[in-house]
XYZ file of C-alpha atoms in Angstrom:
610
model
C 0.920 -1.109 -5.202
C 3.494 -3.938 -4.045
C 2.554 -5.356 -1.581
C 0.782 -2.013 -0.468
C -0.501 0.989 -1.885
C 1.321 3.058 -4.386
C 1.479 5.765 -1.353
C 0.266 9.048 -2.877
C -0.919 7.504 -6.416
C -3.816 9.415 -7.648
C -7.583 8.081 -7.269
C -8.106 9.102 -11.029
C -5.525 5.714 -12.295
C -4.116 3.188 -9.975
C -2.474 1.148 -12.158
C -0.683 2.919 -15.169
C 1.796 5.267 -13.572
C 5.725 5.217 -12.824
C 6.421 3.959 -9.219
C 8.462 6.537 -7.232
C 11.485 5.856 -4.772
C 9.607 4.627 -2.313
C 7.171 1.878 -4.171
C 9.997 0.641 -6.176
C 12.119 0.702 -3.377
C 8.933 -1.430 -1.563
C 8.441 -3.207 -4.527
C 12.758 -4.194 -4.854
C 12.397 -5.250 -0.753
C 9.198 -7.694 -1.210
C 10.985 -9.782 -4.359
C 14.172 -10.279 -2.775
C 12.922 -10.909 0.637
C 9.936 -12.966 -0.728
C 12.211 -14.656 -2.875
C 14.571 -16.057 -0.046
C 11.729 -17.030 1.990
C 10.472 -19.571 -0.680
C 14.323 -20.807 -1.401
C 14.890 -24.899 -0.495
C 16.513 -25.729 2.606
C 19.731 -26.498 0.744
C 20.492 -24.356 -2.342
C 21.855 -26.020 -5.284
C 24.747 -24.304 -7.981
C 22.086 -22.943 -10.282
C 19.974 -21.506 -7.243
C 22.778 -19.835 -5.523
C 24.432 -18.471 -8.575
C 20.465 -16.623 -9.456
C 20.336 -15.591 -5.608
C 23.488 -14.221 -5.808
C 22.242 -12.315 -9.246
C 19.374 -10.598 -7.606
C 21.284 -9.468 -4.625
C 24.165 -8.002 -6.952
C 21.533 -6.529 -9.669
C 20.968 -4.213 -6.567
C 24.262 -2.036 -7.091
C 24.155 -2.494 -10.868
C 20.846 -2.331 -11.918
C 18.801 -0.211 -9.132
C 17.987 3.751 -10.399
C 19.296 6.534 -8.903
C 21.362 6.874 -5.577
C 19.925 3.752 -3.731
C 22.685 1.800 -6.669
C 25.581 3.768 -5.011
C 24.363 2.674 -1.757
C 23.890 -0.833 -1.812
C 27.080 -0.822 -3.976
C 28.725 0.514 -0.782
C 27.429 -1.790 1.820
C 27.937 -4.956 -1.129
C 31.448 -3.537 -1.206
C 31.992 -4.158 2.482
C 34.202 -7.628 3.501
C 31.824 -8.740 5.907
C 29.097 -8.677 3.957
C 30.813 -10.043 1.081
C 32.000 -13.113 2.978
C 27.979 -13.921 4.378
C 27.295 -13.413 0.862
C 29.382 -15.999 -0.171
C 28.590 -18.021 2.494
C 24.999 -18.437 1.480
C 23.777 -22.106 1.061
C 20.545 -22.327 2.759
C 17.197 -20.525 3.020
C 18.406 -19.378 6.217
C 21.218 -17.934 4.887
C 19.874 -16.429 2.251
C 16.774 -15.156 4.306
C 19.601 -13.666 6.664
C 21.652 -11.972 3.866
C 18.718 -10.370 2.893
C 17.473 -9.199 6.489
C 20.948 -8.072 6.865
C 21.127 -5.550 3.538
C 17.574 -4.109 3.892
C 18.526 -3.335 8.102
C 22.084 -2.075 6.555
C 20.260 0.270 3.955
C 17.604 1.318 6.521
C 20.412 2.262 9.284
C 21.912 4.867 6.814
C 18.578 6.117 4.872
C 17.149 6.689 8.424
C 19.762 6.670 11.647
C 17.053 7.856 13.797
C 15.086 5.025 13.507
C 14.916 3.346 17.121
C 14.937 -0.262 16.140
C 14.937 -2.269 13.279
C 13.170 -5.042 11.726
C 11.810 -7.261 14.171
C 11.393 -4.219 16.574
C 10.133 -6.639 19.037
C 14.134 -7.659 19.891
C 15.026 -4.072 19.925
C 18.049 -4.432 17.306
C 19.518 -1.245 16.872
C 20.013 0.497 13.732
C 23.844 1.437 14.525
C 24.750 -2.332 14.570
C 24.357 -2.541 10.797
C 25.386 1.004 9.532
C 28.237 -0.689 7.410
C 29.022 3.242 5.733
C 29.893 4.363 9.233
C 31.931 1.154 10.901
C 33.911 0.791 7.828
C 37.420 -0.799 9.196
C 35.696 -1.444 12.955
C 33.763 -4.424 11.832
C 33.704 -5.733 15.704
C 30.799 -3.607 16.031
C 28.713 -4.701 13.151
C 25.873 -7.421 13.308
C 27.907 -10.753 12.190
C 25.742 -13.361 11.049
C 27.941 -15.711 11.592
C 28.070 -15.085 15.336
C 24.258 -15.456 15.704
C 23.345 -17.816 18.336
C 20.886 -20.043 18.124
C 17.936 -18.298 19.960
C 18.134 -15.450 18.261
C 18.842 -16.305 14.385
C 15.139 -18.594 15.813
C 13.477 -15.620 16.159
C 14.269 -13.530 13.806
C 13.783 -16.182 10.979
C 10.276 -17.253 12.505
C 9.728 -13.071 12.206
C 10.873 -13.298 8.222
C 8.571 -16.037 7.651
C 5.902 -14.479 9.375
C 6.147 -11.161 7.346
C 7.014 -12.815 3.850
C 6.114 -16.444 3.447
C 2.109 -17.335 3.130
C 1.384 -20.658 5.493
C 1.010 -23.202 2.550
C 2.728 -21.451 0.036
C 1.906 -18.798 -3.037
C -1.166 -19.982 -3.988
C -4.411 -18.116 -6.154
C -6.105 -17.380 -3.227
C -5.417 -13.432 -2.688
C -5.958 -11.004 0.076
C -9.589 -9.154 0.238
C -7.544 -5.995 0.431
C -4.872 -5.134 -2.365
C -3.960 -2.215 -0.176
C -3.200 -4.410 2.978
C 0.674 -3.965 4.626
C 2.954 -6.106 6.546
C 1.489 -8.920 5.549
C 2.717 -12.084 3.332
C 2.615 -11.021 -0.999
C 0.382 -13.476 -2.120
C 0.809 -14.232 -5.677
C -0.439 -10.891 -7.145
C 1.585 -8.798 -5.124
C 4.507 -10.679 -5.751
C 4.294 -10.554 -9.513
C 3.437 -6.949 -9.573
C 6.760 -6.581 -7.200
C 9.006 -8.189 -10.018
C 7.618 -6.842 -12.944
C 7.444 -3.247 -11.040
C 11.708 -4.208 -10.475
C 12.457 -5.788 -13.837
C 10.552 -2.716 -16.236
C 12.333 0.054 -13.810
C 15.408 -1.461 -14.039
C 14.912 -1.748 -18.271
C 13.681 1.763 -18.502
C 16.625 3.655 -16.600
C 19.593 1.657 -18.392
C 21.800 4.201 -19.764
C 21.207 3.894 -23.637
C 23.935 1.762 -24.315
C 24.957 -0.007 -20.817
C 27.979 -1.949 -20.039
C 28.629 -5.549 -19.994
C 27.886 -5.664 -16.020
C 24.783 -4.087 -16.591
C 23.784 -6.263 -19.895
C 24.952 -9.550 -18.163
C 22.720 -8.293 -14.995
C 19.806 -7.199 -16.527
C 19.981 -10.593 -18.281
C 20.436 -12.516 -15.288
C 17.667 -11.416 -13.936
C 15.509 -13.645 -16.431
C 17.236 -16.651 -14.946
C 16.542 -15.692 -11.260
C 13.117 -16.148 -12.307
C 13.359 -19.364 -14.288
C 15.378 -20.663 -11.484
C 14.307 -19.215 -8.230
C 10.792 -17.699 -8.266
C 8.952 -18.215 -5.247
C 5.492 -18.903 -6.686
C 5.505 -22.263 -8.095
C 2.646 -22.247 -10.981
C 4.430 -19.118 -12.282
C 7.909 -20.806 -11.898
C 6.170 -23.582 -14.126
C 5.134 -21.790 -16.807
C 7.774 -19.750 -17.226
C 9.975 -23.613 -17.837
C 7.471 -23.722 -20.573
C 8.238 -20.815 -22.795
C 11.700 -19.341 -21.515
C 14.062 -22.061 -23.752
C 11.951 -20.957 -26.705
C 15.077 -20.676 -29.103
C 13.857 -17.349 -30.511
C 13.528 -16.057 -27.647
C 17.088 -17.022 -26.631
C 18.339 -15.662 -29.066
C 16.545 -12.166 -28.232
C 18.024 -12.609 -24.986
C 21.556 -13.057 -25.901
C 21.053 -9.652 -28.466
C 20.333 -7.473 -25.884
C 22.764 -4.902 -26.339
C 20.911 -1.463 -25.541
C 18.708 0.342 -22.937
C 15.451 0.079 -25.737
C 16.494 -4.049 -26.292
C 15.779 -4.525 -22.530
C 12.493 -2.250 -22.417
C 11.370 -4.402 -25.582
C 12.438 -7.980 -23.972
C 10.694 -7.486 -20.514
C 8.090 -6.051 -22.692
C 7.459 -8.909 -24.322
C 8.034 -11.322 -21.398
C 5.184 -9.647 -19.257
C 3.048 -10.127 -22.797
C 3.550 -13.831 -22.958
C 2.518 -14.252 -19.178
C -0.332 -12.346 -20.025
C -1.040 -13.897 -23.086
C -0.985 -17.092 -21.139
C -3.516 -16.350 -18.213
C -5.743 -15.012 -21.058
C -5.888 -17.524 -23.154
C -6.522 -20.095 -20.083
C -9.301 -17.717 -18.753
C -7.970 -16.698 -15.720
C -7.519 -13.179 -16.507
C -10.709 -12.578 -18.877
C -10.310 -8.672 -17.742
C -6.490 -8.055 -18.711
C -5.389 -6.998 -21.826
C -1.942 -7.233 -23.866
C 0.368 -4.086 -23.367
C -0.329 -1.330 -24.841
C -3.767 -1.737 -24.770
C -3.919 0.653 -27.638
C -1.894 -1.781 -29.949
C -4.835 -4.346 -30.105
C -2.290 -7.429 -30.188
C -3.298 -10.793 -30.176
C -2.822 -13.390 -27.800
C -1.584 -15.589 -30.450
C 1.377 -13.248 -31.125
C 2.814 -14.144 -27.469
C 1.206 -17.415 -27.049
C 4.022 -19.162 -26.386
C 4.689 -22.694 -26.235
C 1.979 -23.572 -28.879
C 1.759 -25.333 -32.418
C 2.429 -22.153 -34.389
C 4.440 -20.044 -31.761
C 7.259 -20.704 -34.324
C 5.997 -18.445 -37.469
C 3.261 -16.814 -34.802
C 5.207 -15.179 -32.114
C 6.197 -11.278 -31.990
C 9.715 -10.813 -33.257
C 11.819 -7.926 -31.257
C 15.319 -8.545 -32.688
C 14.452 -6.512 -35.614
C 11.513 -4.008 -37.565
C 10.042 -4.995 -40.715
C 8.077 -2.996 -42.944
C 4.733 -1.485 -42.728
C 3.519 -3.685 -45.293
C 5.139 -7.192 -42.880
C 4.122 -5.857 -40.230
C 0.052 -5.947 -41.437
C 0.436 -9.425 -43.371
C 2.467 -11.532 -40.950
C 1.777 -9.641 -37.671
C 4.804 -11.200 -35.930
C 6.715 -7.850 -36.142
C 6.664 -4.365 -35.551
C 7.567 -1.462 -38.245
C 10.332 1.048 -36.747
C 7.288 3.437 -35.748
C 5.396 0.964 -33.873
C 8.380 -0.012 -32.060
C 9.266 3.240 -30.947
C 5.513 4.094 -30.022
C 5.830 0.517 -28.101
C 9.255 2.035 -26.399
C 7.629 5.555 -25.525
C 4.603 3.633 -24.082
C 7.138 1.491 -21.629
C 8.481 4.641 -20.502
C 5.982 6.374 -19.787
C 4.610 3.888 -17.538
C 7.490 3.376 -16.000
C 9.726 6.117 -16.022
C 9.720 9.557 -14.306
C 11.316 12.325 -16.109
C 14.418 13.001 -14.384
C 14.685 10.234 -12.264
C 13.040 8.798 -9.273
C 15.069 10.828 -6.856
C 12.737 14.052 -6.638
C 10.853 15.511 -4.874
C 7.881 14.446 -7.331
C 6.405 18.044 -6.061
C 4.939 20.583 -8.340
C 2.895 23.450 -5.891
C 2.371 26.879 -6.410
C 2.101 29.047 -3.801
C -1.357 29.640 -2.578
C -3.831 31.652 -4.892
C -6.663 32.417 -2.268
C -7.067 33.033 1.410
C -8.489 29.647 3.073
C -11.832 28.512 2.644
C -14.486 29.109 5.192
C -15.414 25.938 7.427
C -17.921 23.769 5.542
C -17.139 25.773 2.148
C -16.396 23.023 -0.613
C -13.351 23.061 -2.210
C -12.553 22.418 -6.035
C -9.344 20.826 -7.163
C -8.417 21.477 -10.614
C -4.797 20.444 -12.034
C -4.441 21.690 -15.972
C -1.440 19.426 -17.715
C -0.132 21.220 -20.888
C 3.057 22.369 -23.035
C 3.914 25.728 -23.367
C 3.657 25.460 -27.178
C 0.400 23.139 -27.308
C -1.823 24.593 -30.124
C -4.612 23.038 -28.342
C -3.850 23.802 -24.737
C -4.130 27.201 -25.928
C -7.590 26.667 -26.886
C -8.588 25.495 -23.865
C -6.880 28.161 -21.580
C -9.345 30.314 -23.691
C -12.194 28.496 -22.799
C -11.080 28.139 -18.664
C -9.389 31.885 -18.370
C -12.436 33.864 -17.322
C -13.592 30.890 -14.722
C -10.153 30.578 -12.650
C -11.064 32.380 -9.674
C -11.074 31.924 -6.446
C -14.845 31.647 -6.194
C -15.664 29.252 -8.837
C -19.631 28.989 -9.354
C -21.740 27.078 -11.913
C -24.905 25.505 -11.874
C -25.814 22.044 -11.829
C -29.030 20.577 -12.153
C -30.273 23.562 -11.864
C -28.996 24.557 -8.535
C -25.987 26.956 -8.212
C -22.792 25.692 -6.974
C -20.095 27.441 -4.960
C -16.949 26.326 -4.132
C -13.038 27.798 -3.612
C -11.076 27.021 -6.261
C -7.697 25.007 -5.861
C -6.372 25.721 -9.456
C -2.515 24.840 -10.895
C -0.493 24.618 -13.929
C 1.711 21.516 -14.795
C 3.711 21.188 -17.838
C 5.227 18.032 -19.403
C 8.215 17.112 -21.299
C 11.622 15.175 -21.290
C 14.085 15.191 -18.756
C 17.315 13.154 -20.294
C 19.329 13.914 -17.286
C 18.187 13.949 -13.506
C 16.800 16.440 -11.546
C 19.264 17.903 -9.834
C 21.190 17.851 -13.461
C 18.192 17.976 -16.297
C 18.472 17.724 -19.865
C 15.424 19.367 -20.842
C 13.765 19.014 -24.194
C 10.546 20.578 -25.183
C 7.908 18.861 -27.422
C 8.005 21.763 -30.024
C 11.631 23.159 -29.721
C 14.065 25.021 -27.745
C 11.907 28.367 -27.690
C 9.109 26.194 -25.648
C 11.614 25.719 -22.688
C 12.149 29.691 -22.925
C 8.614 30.170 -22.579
C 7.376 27.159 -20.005
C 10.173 28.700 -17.963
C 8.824 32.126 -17.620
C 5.475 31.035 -17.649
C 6.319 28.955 -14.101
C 8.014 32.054 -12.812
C 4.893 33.901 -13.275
C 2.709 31.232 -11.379
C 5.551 31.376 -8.304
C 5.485 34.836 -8.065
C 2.167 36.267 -9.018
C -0.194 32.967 -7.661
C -2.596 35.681 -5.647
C -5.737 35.715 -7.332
C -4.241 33.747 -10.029
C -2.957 36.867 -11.962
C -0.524 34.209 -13.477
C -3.525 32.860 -15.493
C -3.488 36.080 -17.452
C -0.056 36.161 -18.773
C -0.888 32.356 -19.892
C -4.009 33.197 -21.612
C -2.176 36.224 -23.112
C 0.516 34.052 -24.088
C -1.272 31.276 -25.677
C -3.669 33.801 -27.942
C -0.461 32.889 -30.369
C 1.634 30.182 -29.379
C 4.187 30.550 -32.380
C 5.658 33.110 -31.517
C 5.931 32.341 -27.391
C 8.140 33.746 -25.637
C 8.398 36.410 -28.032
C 5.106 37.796 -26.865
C 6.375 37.874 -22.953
C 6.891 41.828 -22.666
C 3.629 42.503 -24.092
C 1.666 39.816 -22.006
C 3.671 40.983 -18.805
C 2.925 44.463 -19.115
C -0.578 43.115 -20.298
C -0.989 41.537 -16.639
C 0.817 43.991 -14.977
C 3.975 41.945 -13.977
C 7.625 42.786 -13.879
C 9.135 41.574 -16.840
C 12.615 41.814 -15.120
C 11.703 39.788 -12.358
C 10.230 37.055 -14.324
C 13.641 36.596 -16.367
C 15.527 36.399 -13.243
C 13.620 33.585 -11.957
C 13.534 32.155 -15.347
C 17.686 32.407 -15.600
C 18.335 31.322 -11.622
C 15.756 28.713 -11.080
C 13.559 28.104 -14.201
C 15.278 24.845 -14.898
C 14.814 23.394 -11.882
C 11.511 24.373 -11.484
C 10.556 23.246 -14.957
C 12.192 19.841 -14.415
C 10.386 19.197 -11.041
C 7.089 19.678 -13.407
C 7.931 17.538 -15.936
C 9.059 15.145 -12.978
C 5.688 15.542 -11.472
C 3.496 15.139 -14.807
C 5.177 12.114 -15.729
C 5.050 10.341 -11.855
C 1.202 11.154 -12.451
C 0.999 9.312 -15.831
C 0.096 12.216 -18.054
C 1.646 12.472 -21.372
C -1.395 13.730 -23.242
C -1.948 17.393 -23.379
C -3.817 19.249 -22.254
C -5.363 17.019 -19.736
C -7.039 18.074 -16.288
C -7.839 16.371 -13.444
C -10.645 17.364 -11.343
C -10.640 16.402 -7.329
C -8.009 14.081 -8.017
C -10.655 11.539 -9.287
C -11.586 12.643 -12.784
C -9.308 12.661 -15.737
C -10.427 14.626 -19.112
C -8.757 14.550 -22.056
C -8.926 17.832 -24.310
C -11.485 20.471 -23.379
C -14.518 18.774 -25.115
C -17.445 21.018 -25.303
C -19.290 20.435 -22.344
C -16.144 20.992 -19.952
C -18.200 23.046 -17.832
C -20.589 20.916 -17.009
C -18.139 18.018 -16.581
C -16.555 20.266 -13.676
C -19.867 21.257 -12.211
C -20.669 17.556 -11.728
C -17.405 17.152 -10.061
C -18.030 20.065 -7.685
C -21.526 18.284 -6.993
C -20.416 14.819 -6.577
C -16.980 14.783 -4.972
C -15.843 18.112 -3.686
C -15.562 18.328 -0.118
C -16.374 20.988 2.371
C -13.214 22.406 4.021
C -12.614 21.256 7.645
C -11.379 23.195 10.593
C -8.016 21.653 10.202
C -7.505 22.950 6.933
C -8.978 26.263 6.766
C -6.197 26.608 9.849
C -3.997 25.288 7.719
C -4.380 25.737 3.966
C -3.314 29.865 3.518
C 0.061 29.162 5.357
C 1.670 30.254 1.966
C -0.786 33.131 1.184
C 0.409 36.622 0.486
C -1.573 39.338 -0.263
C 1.153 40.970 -1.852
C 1.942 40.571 -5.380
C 5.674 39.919 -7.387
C 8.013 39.192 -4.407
C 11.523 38.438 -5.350
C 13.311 36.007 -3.745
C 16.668 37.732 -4.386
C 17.129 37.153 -7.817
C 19.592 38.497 -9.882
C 17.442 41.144 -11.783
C 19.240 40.836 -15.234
C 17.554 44.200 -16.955
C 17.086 42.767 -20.584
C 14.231 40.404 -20.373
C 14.020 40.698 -24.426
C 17.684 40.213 -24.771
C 17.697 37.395 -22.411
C 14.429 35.815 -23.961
C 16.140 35.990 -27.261
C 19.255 34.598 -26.196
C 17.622 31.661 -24.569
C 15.636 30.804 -27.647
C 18.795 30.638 -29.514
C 20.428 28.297 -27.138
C 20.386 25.231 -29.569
C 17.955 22.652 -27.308
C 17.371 20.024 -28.690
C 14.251 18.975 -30.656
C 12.167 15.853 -29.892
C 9.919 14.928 -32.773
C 6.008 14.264 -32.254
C 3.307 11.960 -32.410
C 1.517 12.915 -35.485
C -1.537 11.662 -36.126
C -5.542 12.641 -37.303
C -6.344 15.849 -35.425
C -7.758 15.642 -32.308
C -8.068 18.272 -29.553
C -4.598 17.550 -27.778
C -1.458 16.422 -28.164
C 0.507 12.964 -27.577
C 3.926 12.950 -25.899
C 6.164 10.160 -28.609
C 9.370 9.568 -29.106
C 9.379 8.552 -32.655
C 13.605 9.075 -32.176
C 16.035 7.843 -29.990
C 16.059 9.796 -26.890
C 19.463 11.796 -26.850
């Protein structure tokens, strides 16, 4: 949440998942806008210069196609010359107002006014993409007059500047919009930029992006609105190690492990001083020590976590000021994961099946249940053999005594790496190129035979030997009466992109331990520990709903009675052939977490990531 909610973020975790388009895109808005608003009247060198950084970081540093598009409207003379021009807070405030109103007018042309829609500015007057060599028709800044640059700076400081300034007071309601960041919001805004940006560096960026990334370090030191933040930061940020780390970055995992330790120090730091007796040190896992990032302090010279290079196992245990070349890469993997989305953060971050059962009946309760695995997962075979038999549509159990009822909202989701984007994946599979093969089919049985979940079968038949998958899929299609032709088709025509829109989706929802459910989008279980049932009765007790009118009118739009529909796919013929071909493809192979045996499996990258 920046400055808002994270949208659609799951009740289950609020805090430990990768922010899609639209909350980093939130998230990019309140730091630069928030930023300007706190800027002196009069800017000096050193503050222009780190305005000017965070405005271009935009088009070099931002993931995915917003970069393209602020590079565009960056790109245009106009623009370039207020840019330039910027030596106030005004200004600045202005030059900001101006690029979020250019990127909204071509994100969203039908919008009827922009930002403040009390002066009825229209959109058109700052679609820069679309008045390219008509400038006369764009929104000048320059040609403002008086009255109205009044208003709509008295607007900007009404939306992003706090009467008497960032201070620790915070709002009652995290979730609250349009209203000032106070300091919490603001910090989570930056570090929500700065880790995004680190994460979804190309592995071994140019010297734009490295000098960007790195400027970004001084916008803070030089322009940060909150003052006692600002402070601090003087404190520690001329550390010499650490400016020397900062001059080394060279590659994507050097900026995940500098931010990384950055946001440790600040933590560290509100620790130690007992303001934030409740936070921990990232990961939380890692049991570090405040004194490793306490930094200034007496002994923050031998004391201090090192990130330049590894040490050994045995270092890394005596001196605890570095990490071995596993724990870094665990440290890496964790970064990601909390901040990256498989593929990108231009998806769809969708991952529906079509719909199992007819509607529920008014008042009938309704039981979510969303099963995270790999196709290949030793152990989320296991529990598919424990769940099989209960996925029905009329799920009952008994709780307390009493017997429960409720229509069952099951679905699939399986995780892995996307290297590429979504609309071009890379896909690599925990345990090898012949999981892809399989995941693949095994999504093309839950799109075309969801009724009644007859998919659930050809899992369950699947996973009774997960070695071997896919070489079992004849047997277990004919086993659950599907057509093994169809399934290949779907698997050759659209099993990548339906495989990388679920590893898109597990990721955005912070899962990267398998198997995992999540019942009612509120509880999270780990494994399929021995009194699962029970664990889901309680659920269906305590926070399933009953279905309203609305959606039992709504809920079987996508309900067929009918059973393997194509959707005219190439039928290929030779679903063995094809399987086998597939399997010897030559994916590549990501190596594993492994660790004491427990009952699941932990996503790692103990490698570089290809």
């Amino acid at each position: 949440a920046v400055c808002g909610t994270y949208g659609e973020e799951p009740r289950f975790d609020d805090s430990n998942r990768p922010p899609s388009r639209d909350v980093l895109g939130r998230a990019t808005w309140t730091a630069v806008h928030t930023t300007a608003a706190y800027l002196p009247d009069k800017l000096n060198p050193d503050e222009k210069k780190a305005f000017h950084t965070l405005i271009h970081s935009l088009r070099i540093l931002y993931p995915g196609e917003g970069k393209e598009l602020v590079n565009e409207i960056l790109s245009d003379g106009s623009v370039v010359s207020e840019l330039q021009a910027v030596g106030t807070r005004g200004e600045a405030q202005l030059l900001a107002w101006k690029l979020h109103n250019a990127v909204t007018a071509s994100i969203k042309p039908d919008e009827k006014d922009v930002f403040p829609k009390q002066l009825g500015i229209k959109p058109s007057n700052f679609n820069v993409l679309k008045t390219k060599g008509s400038a006369s028709s764009l929104f000048q800044l320059q040609s403002l007059n008086a009255n109205l640059k009044k208003q709509i700076l008295e607007a900007l400081d009404t939306r992003w500047k706090l009467t008497g300034g960032l201070v620790n007071k915070h709002w009652s309601k995290r979730d609250m919009l349009n209203l000032p960041p106070d300091r919490t919001m603001l910090g989570r805004a930056f570090w929500t930029y700065i880790h995004s940006t680190s994460v979804y560096l190309p592995k071994y960026p140019n010297q734009e992006q490295l000098a960007s990334f790195q400027g970004l370090f001084d916008v803070i030191y030089n322009i940060y609105a909150c003052p006692v933040c600002k402070g601090h930061f003087h404190l520690f940020y001329k550390d010499p190690q650490l400016q020397k780390e900062h001059k080394a970055i060279a590659t994507n995992h050097d900026a995940i492990m500098f931010a990384w330790k950055i946001h440790n120090i600040v933590t560290a730091d509100g620790i130690h001083r007992g303001e934030w007796p409740d936070r921990h040190l990232y990961p939380k896992s890692a049991h570090f020590n405040v004194s490793q990032f306490l930094i200034p302090s007496k002994d923050s010279a031998e004391d201090q976590m090192e990130i330049l290079d590894t040490c050994s196992k045995t270092d890394m245990l005596v001196k605890q000021n570095c990490l071995d070349k596993d724990h870094r890469f665990r440290t890496i993997a964790d970064v990601q994961s909390r901040w990256q989305i498989e593929g990108g953060i231009d998806q769809p971050l969708t991952d529906d099946s079509p719909d199992a059962c007819p509607p529920p009946a008014e008042g009938q309760k309704v039981l979510k249940m969303d099963m995270y695995i790999m196709g290949k997962c030793p152990w989320c075979g296991k529990a598919m053999e424990k769940i099989a038999d209960d996925i029905k549509c009329d799920y009952t159990c008994t709780h307390e005594g009493q017997e429960l009822s409720a229509r069952l909202k099951f679905n699939i989701h399986l995780v892995g790496l996307n290297n590429g984007t979504y609309k071009e994946p890379w896909l690599q599979a925990i345990h090898g190129p012949s999981e892809l093969v399989g995941e693949r089919l095994e999504l093309c049985a839950r799109q075309h035979y969801s009724k009644d979940y007859q998919y659930v079968h050809f899992l369950h038949c699947m996973d009774e030997n997960v070695s071997v998958i896919p070489i079992r899929a004849p047997e277990c299609a004919k086993k659950a009466d599907m057509d093994l032709d169809l399934l290949v088709a779907c698997a050759n025509s659209h099993g990548e992109t339906l495989l990388a829109g679920s590893y898109g989706y597990s990721s955005w929802m912070g899962i990267d331990i398998t198997p995992t459910f999540v019942l009612n989008e509120h509880k999270k279980v780990l494994g399929i520990p021995g009194n699962f049932t029970d664990i889901v009765c309680e659920q269906l007790a305590t926070t399933s709903k009953p279905a309203t009118l609305a959606e039992v009118s709504t809920a079987g739009g996508s309900y067929h009675p009918s059973k393997g529909q194509s959707l005219d796919l190439m039928v290929t013929g030779l679903g063995v052939g094809f399987i086998t071909m597939l399997i010897m493809g030559g994916a590549l192979i990501v190596m594993r977490l492994k660790g004491k045996a427990e009952p699941y499996e932990r996503q790692a990258l103990l490698g570089e990531r290809v």
